[in-house]
Amino acid sequence: DRLPQNSIQELWAAIHTFFAEQTYENIRVIVPFDRSHIKGAFSTMSATNNDKSNYFGDDYINKTFNVIYRVSPPMMSDWKAYFAMQWKEAFGLELEANSRVTQIYDHLSERQTPRDIISFINEFVSIKQITIDTVPDEYIALFIFGKNHIAINSAEIISPSYLGGVEFLYKNDENLPKFISALYYQLPPEKALDIVYVDKIRKALDANEQDDLQQISKLTIFDKLLENALPNVSNIPNAVLALNTCIDANSSKHWDCIYKKLQTSEPVLQEYQKILLRNISNKDKYLKQVINDILKAKPFDVMSYYESLLQLNDLGGLDPSKYYREVEVEPQNFIDYVEL
C-alpha cells in the first residue's frame, strides 16, 4: 500500500510467480495491502494496454491469496487526551478542556490518528514560529484546514467554504478575514486587510471586475478600504460601473471622491455619467458639464444630442433645460431632428 503503481505490478508478478502457483510446507507469506490501491494499479495498466480484464482487481487478489483477512481502520479511544499530551509537549502549556483548537480539529479533520494529530501540531508550531502572537490559536487552526482552498481561490479569505461543522461559529466572525489574510500573506493583522485589499479594490475598480468587488464588499471594513483605494483609481468610467454594484446613493462621499478625479469628456451621454448624476452631491455642476461636452463635440450630432437630453430628463430631479443653448447645424441634420 506504500508502493507506486508501476512497482505494484512488478511486485505482484513476483509474488504470483514464487508463491501463488505452489504450496510450501514451512513457508507462509503475509502481504499487507490496500484493496483500492491494488485495483487502481491494475486500472492504470489496463488504460495503457486496452485490456479491460485488468480492471477486475478483485480477481487478481482472490486468485493470488488463499486467505484474506480484513483489518479494521485504527481508532483512538481517547484522541483528545493524546492531542492534549502532544500539545503540551510542543508548547509546554496545558490545552484548555474546551479549547476551540480541539473543536476545530474534531470537525474539520478527516480522521484522528496519532500521525495526523502530530502532523497538525507540528504545522501549528511552524506557523507560530513565523507569526506574531497577536493571532489567536483558533484562527491558526482554521488556516491550516483552509490554506489549500485559499491558494486556489483567494476569495476564500472573505467567503470561506471550508468551515464545515464550525461554520455557525465563524461565518459572521468579523475577525476571521483579518487573521486569515494575516496568516496567508504573513503580515501583521492590523495591516493585513489594508495592505492586501486596498490594492485588490483598486484593481477591481479599474478593470470593472464587479464580482471581485462584491466579494470584498462583504468585509465589515469595506467602507474604510474603499476610501483608501479610490484616490489611486485611474479608469473612472470602469470604476463608476463597478462601484454602482456594491454601494448606494447614501455613500455620497465615495461618489464625490471619484467625481473629483474625472477628467474625460464624452460626445454622447454614457452610462457611467448617468450613475454619477444620480449619486454625486453637486449634480447641477456636472449636468452643465455633460451637456456642454456634447454640444462641443466635433462633428456635432444633433440626433445623439437629442437622445442624450431625453435620457437626462428620465433621470429625475434634474433640469437640463437650464443649460440649453443655440447650436448651428447643417440643414439635413435639422430636418432629421424635426422629423424625430
Coordinates of C-alpha atoms in Angstrom, one line a residue:
D1 CA 0.0 0.0 0.0
R2 CA 3.1 2.3 0.0
L3 CA 4.4 1.4 -3.4
P4 CA 4.0 3.5 -6.6
Q5 CA 1.6 1.8 -9.0
N6 CA 4.2 0.6 -11.5
S7 CA 6.1 -1.1 -8.7
I8 CA 2.9 -2.8 -7.5
Q9 CA 2.6 -4.5 -10.9
E10 CA 6.2 -5.8 -10.8
L11 CA 5.9 -7.0 -7.2
W12 CA 2.6 -8.7 -7.9
A13 CA 4.2 -10.6 -10.7
A14 CA 7.0 -11.8 -8.4
I15 CA 4.5 -12.8 -5.6
H16 CA 2.5 -14.8 -8.1
T17 CA 5.5 -16.5 -9.7
F18 CA 7.1 -17.7 -6.4
F19 CA 4.2 -18.3 -4.1
A20 CA 0.8 -18.5 -5.9
E21 CA 1.5 -21.4 -8.1
Q22 CA 2.5 -24.0 -5.4
T23 CA 2.3 -24.5 -1.7
Y24 CA 5.4 -24.6 0.7
E25 CA 5.1 -26.7 3.8
N26 CA 7.2 -24.4 6.1
I27 CA 6.8 -21.0 4.5
R28 CA 3.9 -18.6 4.9
V29 CA 3.8 -15.2 3.1
I30 CA 1.9 -12.3 4.6
V31 CA 1.2 -9.4 2.3
P32 CA -0.5 -6.2 3.7
F33 CA -2.3 -4.4 1.0
D34 CA -4.9 -1.7 0.3
R35 CA -7.5 -3.1 -1.9
S36 CA -8.4 0.2 -3.6
H37 CA -4.7 0.9 -4.2
I38 CA -4.2 -2.5 -5.9
K39 CA -7.3 -2.1 -8.1
G40 CA -6.1 1.4 -9.0
A41 CA -2.7 0.0 -10.2
F42 CA -4.3 -2.6 -12.5
S43 CA -6.8 0.0 -13.8
T44 CA -3.8 2.2 -14.8
M45 CA -2.2 -0.8 -16.6
S46 CA -5.4 -1.6 -18.4
A47 CA -5.7 2.0 -19.6
T48 CA -2.3 1.6 -21.4
N49 CA -2.8 -2.0 -22.6
N50 CA -6.5 -1.6 -23.6
D51 CA -7.1 -4.8 -21.6
K52 CA -10.5 -4.4 -19.9
S53 CA -10.0 -7.7 -17.9
N54 CA -7.3 -5.9 -15.9
Y55 CA -10.0 -3.6 -14.4
F56 CA -11.1 -6.6 -12.2
G57 CA -8.6 -6.0 -9.4
D58 CA -10.6 -8.2 -7.0
D59 CA -10.0 -11.2 -9.3
Y60 CA -6.2 -10.7 -9.1
I61 CA -6.4 -10.5 -5.3
N62 CA -8.6 -13.6 -4.9
K63 CA -6.5 -15.7 -7.3
T64 CA -3.2 -14.8 -5.6
F65 CA -4.1 -15.2 -1.9
N66 CA -5.5 -18.3 -0.3
V67 CA -6.9 -16.5 2.8
I68 CA -7.7 -12.8 3.1
Y69 CA -8.2 -11.1 6.5
R70 CA -9.8 -7.7 6.8
V71 CA -8.1 -5.3 9.3
S72 CA -10.3 -2.6 10.7
P73 CA -9.1 1.0 10.4
P74 CA -7.3 2.3 13.6
M75 CA -9.4 4.0 16.1
M76 CA -8.3 6.1 19.1
S77 CA -10.4 5.6 22.2
D78 CA -9.4 9.0 23.6
W79 CA -7.8 11.0 20.9
K80 CA -8.4 14.3 22.7
A81 CA -6.2 13.2 25.6
Y82 CA -3.5 12.3 23.1
F83 CA -4.0 15.6 21.4
A84 CA -3.6 17.5 24.7
M85 CA -0.5 15.4 25.6
Q86 CA 1.2 16.2 22.2
W87 CA 0.1 19.9 22.5
K88 CA 1.8 20.2 25.9
E89 CA 5.0 18.5 24.6
A90 CA 5.0 21.0 21.7
F91 CA 4.2 24.2 23.6
G92 CA 4.9 23.4 27.2
L93 CA 1.4 24.5 28.1
E94 CA -1.8 22.7 29.0
L95 CA -4.5 22.8 26.4
E96 CA -7.8 24.0 27.8
A97 CA -10.5 21.3 28.1
N98 CA -12.9 23.2 25.9
S99 CA -10.3 24.6 23.5
R100 CA -11.6 25.9 20.2
V101 CA -8.5 24.3 18.6
T102 CA -9.6 20.8 19.6
Q103 CA -13.2 21.6 18.4
I104 CA -11.9 22.8 15.0
Y105 CA -9.7 19.7 14.6
D106 CA -12.6 17.5 15.6
H107 CA -14.9 18.9 13.0
L108 CA -12.5 19.6 10.1
S109 CA -10.1 16.7 10.2
E110 CA -10.9 13.6 8.2
R111 CA -9.5 11.3 10.9
Q112 CA -7.9 11.5 14.3
T113 CA -4.9 9.2 14.1
P114 CA -1.6 9.7 16.1
R115 CA 0.2 10.5 12.9
D116 CA -2.4 13.1 11.7
I117 CA -2.5 14.7 15.2
I118 CA 1.3 15.1 15.3
S119 CA 1.4 16.4 11.8
F120 CA -1.3 19.0 12.6
I121 CA 0.5 20.2 15.8
N122 CA 3.9 20.3 14.0
E123 CA 2.4 22.6 11.4
F124 CA 0.9 24.7 14.2
V125 CA 4.3 25.1 15.7
S126 CA 5.9 26.1 12.4
I127 CA 3.2 28.8 11.8
K128 CA 3.6 30.2 15.4
Q129 CA 7.3 30.5 14.8
I130 CA 6.9 32.9 11.9
T131 CA 3.7 34.6 13.2
I132 CA 3.4 37.3 15.8
D133 CA 1.5 36.3 18.9
T134 CA -1.5 38.5 18.1
V135 CA -3.1 35.8 16.0
P136 CA -5.3 33.6 18.3
D137 CA -4.8 29.9 18.1
E138 CA -8.3 29.1 16.8
Y139 CA -7.6 31.1 13.6
I140 CA -4.3 29.3 13.1
A141 CA -6.2 26.0 13.3
L142 CA -8.7 27.3 10.8
F143 CA -6.0 28.5 8.5
I144 CA -4.3 25.0 8.5
F145 CA -7.5 23.5 7.1
G146 CA -8.3 26.4 4.8
K147 CA -4.9 27.2 3.3
N148 CA -5.2 24.9 0.3
H149 CA -8.7 26.4 -0.6
I150 CA -7.3 29.9 -0.3
A151 CA -4.3 29.0 -2.6
I152 CA -6.8 28.0 -5.3
N153 CA -9.1 31.0 -4.7
S154 CA -8.2 34.0 -2.5
A155 CA -11.9 34.8 -2.2
E156 CA -12.0 32.0 0.4
I157 CA -10.5 34.5 2.8
I158 CA -13.7 36.6 2.7
S159 CA -16.2 33.8 2.0
P160 CA -14.8 30.6 3.3
S161 CA -16.3 27.3 2.2
Y162 CA -14.1 25.1 4.3
L163 CA -15.6 25.8 7.7
G164 CA -17.8 22.7 7.8
G165 CA -19.1 21.9 11.2
V166 CA -17.8 25.1 12.8
E167 CA -19.4 27.4 10.2
F168 CA -22.0 28.5 12.8
L169 CA -19.2 29.9 14.9
Y170 CA -17.2 31.7 12.3
K171 CA -19.5 32.5 9.3
N172 CA -20.2 36.1 10.7
D173 CA -16.9 36.5 12.6
E174 CA -15.6 39.9 11.7
N175 CA -12.1 38.9 12.8
L176 CA -11.8 35.9 10.5
P177 CA -10.8 37.6 7.3
K178 CA -8.3 39.8 9.1
F179 CA -6.5 36.9 10.8
I180 CA -6.6 34.5 7.9
S181 CA -5.3 37.1 5.5
A182 CA -2.5 38.0 8.0
L183 CA -1.5 34.3 8.1
Y184 CA -1.8 33.7 4.4
Y185 CA 0.2 36.8 3.4
Q186 CA 2.4 36.8 6.6
L187 CA 1.5 40.3 7.6
P188 CA 0.6 42.0 10.9
P189 CA -3.1 41.5 11.4
E190 CA -3.8 45.2 11.9
K191 CA -2.3 46.0 8.5
A192 CA -3.2 42.8 6.5
L193 CA -6.6 43.8 5.2
D194 CA -5.5 47.4 4.4
I195 CA -2.3 46.3 2.6
V196 CA -3.9 43.5 0.6
Y197 CA -7.4 44.6 -0.1
V198 CA -6.9 48.3 -0.9
D199 CA -4.8 47.2 -3.9
K200 CA -7.3 44.5 -4.8
I201 CA -10.2 47.1 -4.7
R202 CA -8.2 49.5 -6.9
K203 CA -7.6 46.8 -9.5
A204 CA -11.2 45.6 -9.4
L205 CA -12.4 49.2 -9.9
D206 CA -10.0 49.9 -12.8
A207 CA -10.9 46.7 -14.6
N208 CA -14.7 46.8 -13.7
E209 CA -14.4 43.4 -12.1
Q210 CA -17.8 43.6 -10.4
D211 CA -17.8 40.0 -8.9
D212 CA -14.4 40.6 -7.2
L213 CA -15.6 43.9 -5.8
Q214 CA -18.8 42.4 -4.5
Q215 CA -16.8 39.7 -2.7
I216 CA -14.6 42.2 -1.0
S217 CA -17.6 44.4 -0.1
K218 CA -18.6 41.7 2.4
L219 CA -15.8 42.9 4.7
T220 CA -17.1 44.9 7.6
I221 CA -14.3 47.5 7.0
F222 CA -15.0 47.8 3.2
D223 CA -16.0 51.4 3.6
K224 CA -12.6 52.3 5.0
L225 CA -10.8 50.2 2.5
L226 CA -12.7 51.8 -0.4
E227 CA -11.9 55.3 0.9
N228 CA -8.2 54.4 0.7
A229 CA -8.4 52.8 -2.7
L230 CA -10.4 55.5 -4.6
P231 CA -7.7 58.2 -4.8
N232 CA -5.5 55.7 -6.8
V233 CA -8.1 54.7 -9.3
S234 CA -7.2 55.6 -12.9
N235 CA -10.1 54.3 -15.1
I236 CA -13.1 56.4 -13.8
P237 CA -15.8 55.0 -16.2
N238 CA -15.0 51.4 -15.2
A239 CA -14.7 52.4 -11.5
V240 CA -18.1 54.0 -11.6
L241 CA -19.8 51.0 -13.2
A242 CA -18.2 48.6 -10.7
L243 CA -18.9 50.8 -7.7
N244 CA -22.6 51.0 -8.6
T245 CA -22.9 47.3 -7.9
C246 CA -21.8 47.5 -4.2
I247 CA -22.6 50.9 -2.7
D248 CA -25.7 53.0 -2.6
A249 CA -26.6 56.7 -3.0
N250 CA -26.1 57.2 0.7
S251 CA -22.3 56.8 0.1
S252 CA -22.0 60.3 -1.4
K253 CA -18.5 60.8 -0.1
H254 CA -17.3 57.9 -2.3
W255 CA -19.1 59.2 -5.4
D256 CA -17.9 62.7 -4.8
C257 CA -14.3 61.4 -4.4
I258 CA -14.4 59.6 -7.7
Y259 CA -16.1 62.5 -9.5
K260 CA -13.3 64.8 -8.5
K261 CA -10.9 62.6 -10.4
L262 CA -13.0 62.7 -13.6
Q263 CA -11.2 64.4 -16.5
T264 CA -12.8 62.8 -19.5
S265 CA -15.5 64.4 -21.7
E266 CA -18.0 62.4 -23.8
P267 CA -19.6 63.4 -27.1
V268 CA -22.6 61.2 -26.2
L269 CA -24.1 60.6 -22.8
Q270 CA -22.6 57.4 -21.2
E271 CA -24.0 55.0 -18.6
Y272 CA -21.3 55.9 -16.1
Q273 CA -22.3 59.6 -16.4
K274 CA -25.9 58.8 -15.6
I275 CA -24.7 56.9 -12.5
L276 CA -22.7 59.9 -11.3
L277 CA -25.5 62.3 -11.9
R278 CA -27.8 60.2 -9.7
N279 CA -25.3 59.9 -6.8
I280 CA -22.9 62.9 -6.5
S281 CA -23.6 65.9 -4.4
N282 CA -23.1 68.7 -7.0
K283 CA -25.4 67.3 -9.7
D284 CA -26.1 70.7 -11.4
K285 CA -22.4 71.4 -12.0
Y286 CA -21.8 68.1 -13.6
L287 CA -25.1 68.2 -15.6
K288 CA -23.9 71.5 -17.2
Q289 CA -20.5 70.0 -18.0
V290 CA -22.1 66.9 -19.6
I291 CA -24.4 69.0 -21.8
N292 CA -21.6 71.4 -22.8
D293 CA -19.3 68.5 -23.7
I294 CA -21.9 67.0 -26.0
L295 CA -22.5 70.4 -27.6
K296 CA -18.8 70.9 -28.2
A297 CA -18.4 67.6 -30.0
K298 CA -16.9 67.8 -33.5
P299 CA -18.7 67.0 -35.7
F300 CA -21.9 67.8 -33.7
D301 CA -24.6 65.1 -34.0
V302 CA -28.0 66.6 -33.3
M303 CA -29.7 63.2 -33.1
S304 CA -27.3 62.0 -30.4
Y305 CA -27.7 65.3 -28.5
Y306 CA -31.5 64.9 -28.6
E307 CA -31.3 61.2 -27.3
S308 CA -28.9 62.3 -24.5
L309 CA -31.3 65.0 -23.4
L310 CA -34.2 62.5 -23.3
Q311 CA -32.1 60.2 -21.0
L312 CA -31.1 63.1 -18.8
N313 CA -34.8 64.1 -18.4
D314 CA -35.6 60.5 -17.4
L315 CA -33.1 60.5 -14.6
G316 CA -35.5 62.7 -12.5
G317 CA -34.6 65.5 -10.2
L318 CA -32.6 67.3 -13.0
D319 CA -33.5 70.2 -15.2
P320 CA -31.3 70.0 -18.4
S321 CA -33.3 72.9 -20.0
K322 CA -31.3 75.4 -17.8
Y323 CA -28.3 74.6 -20.0
Y324 CA -29.8 74.5 -23.4
R325 CA -28.3 76.9 -25.9
E326 CA -28.5 77.5 -29.7
V327 CA -26.3 75.5 -32.0
E328 CA -25.9 76.0 -35.7
V329 CA -26.2 72.7 -37.6
E330 CA -26.3 71.5 -41.2
P331 CA -29.7 71.7 -42.9
Q332 CA -30.1 67.9 -43.2
N333 CA -29.3 67.5 -39.5
F334 CA -32.0 70.0 -38.7
I335 CA -34.5 68.2 -40.9
D336 CA -33.7 64.8 -39.3
Y337 CA -34.2 66.4 -35.9
V338 CA -37.6 68.0 -36.8
E339 CA -38.8 64.6 -38.2
L340 CA -37.8 62.8 -35.0

